Amino acid sequence: MQRNRQQGFTLIELMITVAIVAILASVALPAYTAYIQRARVPVALDGLSAYLTRMEQRYQDVGSYANAANACAVAVPTADNFVVTCAISDGGQGFTATATGNGPVAGYTFTINHLGGRVTTAHPKGVPATNCWTTRGKTCDT
């Protein structure tokens, strides 16, 4: 007589497979989440750079960054997950625009001024030692 043999996986084999998948997921998920969060930041940086250009055009035309109410003459850009504000300094001869993250990018704050100075004023992992928005290693990534 021939013996019927059951085919399939044993419980131990299934438990090992589940453990391996769980280990891979515990490594991949945080990396993916961080990647998605970093992907939301360039929108604000692009908005601030474009705003600097528009403010410089205003200054070339009028000689001041301010309007009659001593506020920023150019409307601040909108950026997903960021609130952008502008403050006038030196009687209209200077300004600082700030993008503050909210929601999924809370904890990020970037500024740019009339001189083109880019500063990260808040970052979840700490601000760069130098005045720039992003760093690659220990140097500014411009």
PDB file of C-alpha atoms in Angstrom:
ATOM      1  CA  MET A   1       0.000   0.000   0.000  1.00  0.00           C
ATOM      2  CA  GLN A   2       1.083   3.437  -0.771  1.00  0.00           C
ATOM      3  CA  ARG A   3       1.109   6.022   1.932  1.00  0.00           C
ATOM      4  CA  ASN A   4      -0.662   9.330   1.248  1.00  0.00           C
ATOM      5  CA  ARG A   5       1.592  12.215   2.042  1.00  0.00           C
ATOM      6  CA  GLN A   6       0.190  15.628   2.902  1.00  0.00           C
ATOM      7  CA  GLN A   7       1.620  18.558   0.989  1.00  0.00           C
ATOM      8  CA  GLY A   8       1.937  22.092   2.300  1.00  0.00           C
ATOM      9  CA  PHE A   9       3.917  24.179   4.743  1.00  0.00           C
ATOM     10  CA  THR A  10       4.487  23.381   8.350  1.00  0.00           C
ATOM     11  CA  LEU A  11       3.571  25.806  11.068  1.00  0.00           C
ATOM     12  CA  ILE A  12       7.244  26.486  11.781  1.00  0.00           C
ATOM     13  CA  GLU A  13       7.924  27.398   8.144  1.00  0.00           C
ATOM     14  CA  LEU A  14       4.998  29.816   8.118  1.00  0.00           C
ATOM     15  CA  MET A  15       6.098  31.428  11.398  1.00  0.00           C
ATOM     16  CA  ILE A  16       9.637  31.953  10.057  1.00  0.00           C
ATOM     17  CA  THR A  17       8.253  33.536   6.884  1.00  0.00           C
ATOM     18  CA  VAL A  18       6.004  35.876   8.873  1.00  0.00           C
ATOM     19  CA  ALA A  19       8.943  36.857  11.113  1.00  0.00           C
ATOM     20  CA  ILE A  20      11.123  37.692   8.109  1.00  0.00           C
ATOM     21  CA  VAL A  21       8.378  39.804   6.524  1.00  0.00           C
ATOM     22  CA  ALA A  22       7.834  41.639   9.834  1.00  0.00           C
ATOM     23  CA  ILE A  23      11.555  42.434  10.146  1.00  0.00           C
ATOM     24  CA  LEU A  24      11.695  43.766   6.582  1.00  0.00           C
ATOM     25  CA  ALA A  25       8.579  45.869   7.147  1.00  0.00           C
ATOM     26  CA  SER A  26       9.958  47.325  10.386  1.00  0.00           C
ATOM     27  CA  VAL A  27      13.007  48.561   8.473  1.00  0.00           C
ATOM     28  CA  ALA A  28      11.287  49.677   5.261  1.00  0.00           C
ATOM     29  CA  LEU A  29       8.258  51.488   6.670  1.00  0.00           C
ATOM     30  CA  PRO A  30      10.119  54.203   8.648  1.00  0.00           C
ATOM     31  CA  ALA A  31      12.462  54.813   5.703  1.00  0.00           C
ATOM     32  CA  TYR A  32       9.507  55.169   3.345  1.00  0.00           C
ATOM     33  CA  THR A  33       7.684  57.502   5.735  1.00  0.00           C
ATOM     34  CA  ALA A  34      10.775  59.733   6.028  1.00  0.00           C
ATOM     35  CA  TYR A  35      11.120  59.756   2.242  1.00  0.00           C
ATOM     36  CA  ILE A  36       7.517  60.890   1.791  1.00  0.00           C
ATOM     37  CA  GLN A  37       7.983  63.623   4.405  1.00  0.00           C
ATOM     38  CA  ARG A  38      11.172  64.918   2.731  1.00  0.00           C
ATOM     39  CA  ALA A  39       9.381  64.943  -0.625  1.00  0.00           C
ATOM     40  CA  ARG A  40       6.906  67.513   0.707  1.00  0.00           C
ATOM     41  CA  VAL A  41       9.593  70.071   1.622  1.00  0.00           C
ATOM     42  CA  PRO A  42      10.775  71.258  -1.848  1.00  0.00           C
ATOM     43  CA  VAL A  43       7.380  72.842  -2.526  1.00  0.00           C
ATOM     44  CA  ALA A  44       8.061  75.433   0.172  1.00  0.00           C
ATOM     45  CA  LEU A  45      11.664  75.982  -0.906  1.00  0.00           C
ATOM     46  CA  ASP A  46      10.602  76.550  -4.514  1.00  0.00           C
ATOM     47  CA  GLY A  47       7.894  78.938  -3.353  1.00  0.00           C
ATOM     48  CA  LEU A  48      10.362  80.969  -1.273  1.00  0.00           C
ATOM     49  CA  SER A  49      12.859  81.129  -4.153  1.00  0.00           C
ATOM     50  CA  ALA A  50      10.179  82.322  -6.565  1.00  0.00           C
ATOM     51  CA  TYR A  51       9.006  84.846  -3.978  1.00  0.00           C
ATOM     52  CA  LEU A  52      12.540  86.286  -3.697  1.00  0.00           C
ATOM     53  CA  THR A  53      12.592  86.748  -7.466  1.00  0.00           C
ATOM     54  CA  ARG A  54       9.220  88.505  -7.482  1.00  0.00           C
ATOM     55  CA  MET A  55      10.222  90.754  -4.587  1.00  0.00           C
ATOM     56  CA  GLU A  56      13.479  91.665  -6.344  1.00  0.00           C
ATOM     57  CA  GLN A  57      11.513  92.593  -9.457  1.00  0.00           C
ATOM     58  CA  ARG A  58       9.310  94.805  -7.292  1.00  0.00           C
ATOM     59  CA  TYR A  59      12.357  96.452  -5.729  1.00  0.00           C
ATOM     60  CA  GLN A  60      13.886  97.137  -9.162  1.00  0.00           C
ATOM     61  CA  ASP A  61      10.653  98.769 -10.320  1.00  0.00           C
ATOM     62  CA  VAL A  62       9.780 100.821  -7.219  1.00  0.00           C
ATOM     63  CA  GLY A  63      12.853 100.928  -4.968  1.00  0.00           C
ATOM     64  CA  SER A  64      11.079  99.332  -2.004  1.00  0.00           C
ATOM     65  CA  TYR A  65       9.856  95.904  -0.948  1.00  0.00           C
ATOM     66  CA  ALA A  66       6.955  97.477   0.944  1.00  0.00           C
ATOM     67  CA  ASN A  67       3.650  98.837  -0.200  1.00  0.00           C
ATOM     68  CA  ALA A  68       1.965 101.993   1.127  1.00  0.00           C
ATOM     69  CA  ALA A  69       0.833 100.151   4.288  1.00  0.00           C
ATOM     70  CA  ASN A  70       4.458  99.159   5.032  1.00  0.00           C
ATOM     71  CA  ALA A  71       3.666  95.503   4.361  1.00  0.00           C
ATOM     72  CA  CYS A  72       5.200  93.180   1.788  1.00  0.00           C
ATOM     73  CA  ALA A  73       4.173  94.495  -1.611  1.00  0.00           C
ATOM     74  CA  VAL A  74       3.978  91.095  -3.306  1.00  0.00           C
ATOM     75  CA  ALA A  75       1.452  88.515  -2.122  1.00  0.00           C
ATOM     76  CA  VAL A  76       3.083  85.522  -0.452  1.00  0.00           C
ATOM     77  CA  PRO A  77       2.931  82.236  -2.346  1.00  0.00           C
ATOM     78  CA  THR A  78       0.871  79.274  -1.267  1.00  0.00           C
ATOM     79  CA  ALA A  79       2.613  75.979  -0.595  1.00  0.00           C
ATOM     80  CA  ASP A  80       1.012  72.681   0.342  1.00  0.00           C
ATOM     81  CA  ASN A  81       1.471  71.940   4.051  1.00  0.00           C
ATOM     82  CA  PHE A  82       3.272  75.256   4.655  1.00  0.00           C
ATOM     83  CA  VAL A  83       2.176  78.695   5.796  1.00  0.00           C
ATOM     84  CA  VAL A  84       4.242  81.416   4.125  1.00  0.00           C
ATOM     85  CA  THR A  85       4.579  84.843   5.732  1.00  0.00           C
ATOM     86  CA  CYS A  86       6.568  87.970   4.965  1.00  0.00           C
ATOM     87  CA  ALA A  87       7.934  90.716   7.209  1.00  0.00           C
ATOM     88  CA  ILE A  88       9.353  94.076   6.095  1.00  0.00           C
ATOM     89  CA  SER A  89      12.505  95.515   7.662  1.00  0.00           C
ATOM     90  CA  ASP A  90      14.586  98.690   7.310  1.00  0.00           C
ATOM     91  CA  GLY A  91      11.671 100.841   6.203  1.00  0.00           C
ATOM     92  CA  GLY A  92      10.942  98.763   3.120  1.00  0.00           C
ATOM     93  CA  GLN A  93      14.559  98.182   2.161  1.00  0.00           C
ATOM     94  CA  GLY A  94      14.582  94.599   3.430  1.00  0.00           C
ATOM     95  CA  PHE A  95      12.277  91.651   3.986  1.00  0.00           C
ATOM     96  CA  THR A  96      12.240  88.141   5.386  1.00  0.00           C
ATOM     97  CA  ALA A  97       9.882  85.483   4.060  1.00  0.00           C
ATOM     98  CA  THR A  98       9.203  82.445   6.235  1.00  0.00           C
ATOM     99  CA  ALA A  99       7.660  79.070   5.356  1.00  0.00           C
ATOM    100  CA  THR A 100       6.419  77.212   8.427  1.00  0.00           C
ATOM    101  CA  GLY A 101       5.352  73.605   8.067  1.00  0.00           C
ATOM    102  CA  ASN A 102       2.097  72.240   9.399  1.00  0.00           C
ATOM    103  CA  GLY A 103       0.379  68.882   9.284  1.00  0.00           C
ATOM    104  CA  PRO A 104       2.725  66.182   7.965  1.00  0.00           C
ATOM    105  CA  VAL A 105       5.678  68.617   7.799  1.00  0.00           C
ATOM    106  CA  ALA A 106       5.191  70.244  11.186  1.00  0.00           C
ATOM    107  CA  GLY A 107       8.541  71.139  12.684  1.00  0.00           C
ATOM    108  CA  TYR A 108      10.084  72.478   9.472  1.00  0.00           C
ATOM    109  CA  THR A 109      10.687  76.234   9.121  1.00  0.00           C
ATOM    110  CA  PHE A 110      12.670  77.913   6.346  1.00  0.00           C
ATOM    111  CA  THR A 111      13.415  81.598   5.712  1.00  0.00           C
ATOM    112  CA  ILE A 112      14.836  83.708   2.920  1.00  0.00           C
ATOM    113  CA  ASN A 113      15.712  87.393   3.082  1.00  0.00           C
ATOM    114  CA  HIS A 114      16.289  90.242   0.632  1.00  0.00           C
ATOM    115  CA  LEU A 115      19.985  89.350   0.413  1.00  0.00           C
ATOM    116  CA  GLY A 116      19.169  85.808  -0.682  1.00  0.00           C
ATOM    117  CA  GLY A 117      20.163  84.346   2.688  1.00  0.00           C
ATOM    118  CA  ARG A 118      18.570  80.943   3.101  1.00  0.00           C
ATOM    119  CA  VAL A 119      18.227  79.625   6.642  1.00  0.00           C
ATOM    120  CA  THR A 120      16.643  76.544   8.134  1.00  0.00           C
ATOM    121  CA  THR A 121      15.326  77.819  11.452  1.00  0.00           C
ATOM    122  CA  ALA A 122      13.587  74.602  12.534  1.00  0.00           C
ATOM    123  CA  HIS A 123      13.995  70.979  11.478  1.00  0.00           C
ATOM    124  CA  PRO A 124      12.901  67.771  13.220  1.00  0.00           C
ATOM    125  CA  LYS A 125      16.476  66.448  13.136  1.00  0.00           C
ATOM    126  CA  GLY A 126      18.153  69.755  14.053  1.00  0.00           C
ATOM    127  CA  VAL A 127      19.118  72.788  12.024  1.00  0.00           C
ATOM    128  CA  PRO A 128      22.234  72.810   9.825  1.00  0.00           C
ATOM    129  CA  ALA A 129      25.315  74.443  11.321  1.00  0.00           C
ATOM    130  CA  THR A 130      25.578  76.761   8.321  1.00  0.00           C
ATOM    131  CA  ASN A 131      23.018  79.150   6.874  1.00  0.00           C
ATOM    132  CA  CYS A 132      21.352  77.104   4.164  1.00  0.00           C
ATOM    133  CA  TRP A 133      18.172  75.177   3.536  1.00  0.00           C
ATOM    134  CA  THR A 134      19.536  71.712   2.960  1.00  0.00           C
ATOM    135  CA  THR A 135      22.842  70.045   3.536  1.00  0.00           C
ATOM    136  CA  ARG A 136      24.611  67.181   1.860  1.00  0.00           C
ATOM    137  CA  GLY A 137      26.887  65.733   4.462  1.00  0.00           C
ATOM    138  CA  LYS A 138      28.325  68.757   6.250  1.00  0.00           C
ATOM    139  CA  THR A 139      28.182  71.231   3.363  1.00  0.00           C
ATOM    140  CA  CYS A 140      25.311  73.307   2.022  1.00  0.00           C
ATOM    141  CA  ASP A 141      23.434  71.748  -0.859  1.00  0.00           C
ATOM    142  CA  THR A 142      22.582  74.696  -3.095  1.00  0.00           C
TER     143      THR A 142
END
